[in-house]
Short mmCIF file of C-alpha atoms in Angstrom, two decimals:
data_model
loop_
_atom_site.label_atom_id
_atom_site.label_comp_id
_atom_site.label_asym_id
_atom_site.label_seq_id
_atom_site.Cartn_x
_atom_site.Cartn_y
_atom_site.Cartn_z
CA UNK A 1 0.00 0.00 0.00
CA UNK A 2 1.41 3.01 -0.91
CA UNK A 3 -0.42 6.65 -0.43
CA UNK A 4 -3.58 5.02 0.17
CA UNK A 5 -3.45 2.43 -3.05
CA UNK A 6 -2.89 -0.99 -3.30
CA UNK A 7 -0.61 -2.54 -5.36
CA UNK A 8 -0.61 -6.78 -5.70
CA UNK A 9 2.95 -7.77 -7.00
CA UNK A 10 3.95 -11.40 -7.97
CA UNK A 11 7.49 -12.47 -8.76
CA UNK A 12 7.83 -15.60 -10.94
CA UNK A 13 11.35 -17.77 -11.65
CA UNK A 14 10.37 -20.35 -13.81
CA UNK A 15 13.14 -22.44 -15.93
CA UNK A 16 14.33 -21.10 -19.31
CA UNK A 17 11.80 -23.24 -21.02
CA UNK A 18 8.83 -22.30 -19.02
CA UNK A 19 7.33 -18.85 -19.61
CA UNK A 20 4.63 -16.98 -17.92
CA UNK A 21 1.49 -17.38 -19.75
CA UNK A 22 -2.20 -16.33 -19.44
CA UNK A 23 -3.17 -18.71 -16.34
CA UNK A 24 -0.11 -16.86 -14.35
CA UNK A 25 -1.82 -13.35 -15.52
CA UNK A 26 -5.25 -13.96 -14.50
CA UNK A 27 -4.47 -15.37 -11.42
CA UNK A 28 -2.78 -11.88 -9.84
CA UNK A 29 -5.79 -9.85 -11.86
CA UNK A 30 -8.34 -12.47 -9.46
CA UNK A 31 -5.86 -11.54 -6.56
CA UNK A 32 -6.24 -8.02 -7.22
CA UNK A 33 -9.98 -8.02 -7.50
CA UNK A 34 -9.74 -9.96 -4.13
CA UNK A 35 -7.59 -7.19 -2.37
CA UNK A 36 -9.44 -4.55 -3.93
CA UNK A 37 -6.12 -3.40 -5.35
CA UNK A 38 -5.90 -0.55 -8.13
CA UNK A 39 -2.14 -1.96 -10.08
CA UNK A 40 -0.76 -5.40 -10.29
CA UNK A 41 3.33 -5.65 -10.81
CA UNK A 42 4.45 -9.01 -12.19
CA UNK A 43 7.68 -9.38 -12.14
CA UNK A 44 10.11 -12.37 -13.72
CA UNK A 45 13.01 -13.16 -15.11
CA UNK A 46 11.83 -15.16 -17.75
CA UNK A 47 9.37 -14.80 -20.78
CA UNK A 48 6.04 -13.93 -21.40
CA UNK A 49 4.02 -16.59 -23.71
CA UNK A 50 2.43 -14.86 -26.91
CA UNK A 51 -1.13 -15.20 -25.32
CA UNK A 52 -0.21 -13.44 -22.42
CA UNK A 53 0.32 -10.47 -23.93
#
């Protein structure tokens, strides 16, 4: 929570091979709903799949 706003934040590390894709995405947008949150940060090292963007 920062100045009154809530933020949900993931961080993912998946292998090389395994990149974040839509499930990952929709699972933080259901956690932000939850928390009543107004952003969601996901962050990774890895790659995004083409359907989650």
């Amino acid at each position: 929570k920062r100045k009154g706003i809530k933020y949900v934040v993931q961080v993912k590390k998946y292998a090389e091979d395994n990149k974040i894709g839509r499930p990952d995405l929709q699972r933080l947008q259901g956690s932000a709903q939850h928390f009543h949150a107004m952003g969601m940060i996901f962050v990774t090292y890895g790659f995004y799949s083409r359907h989650a963007l």
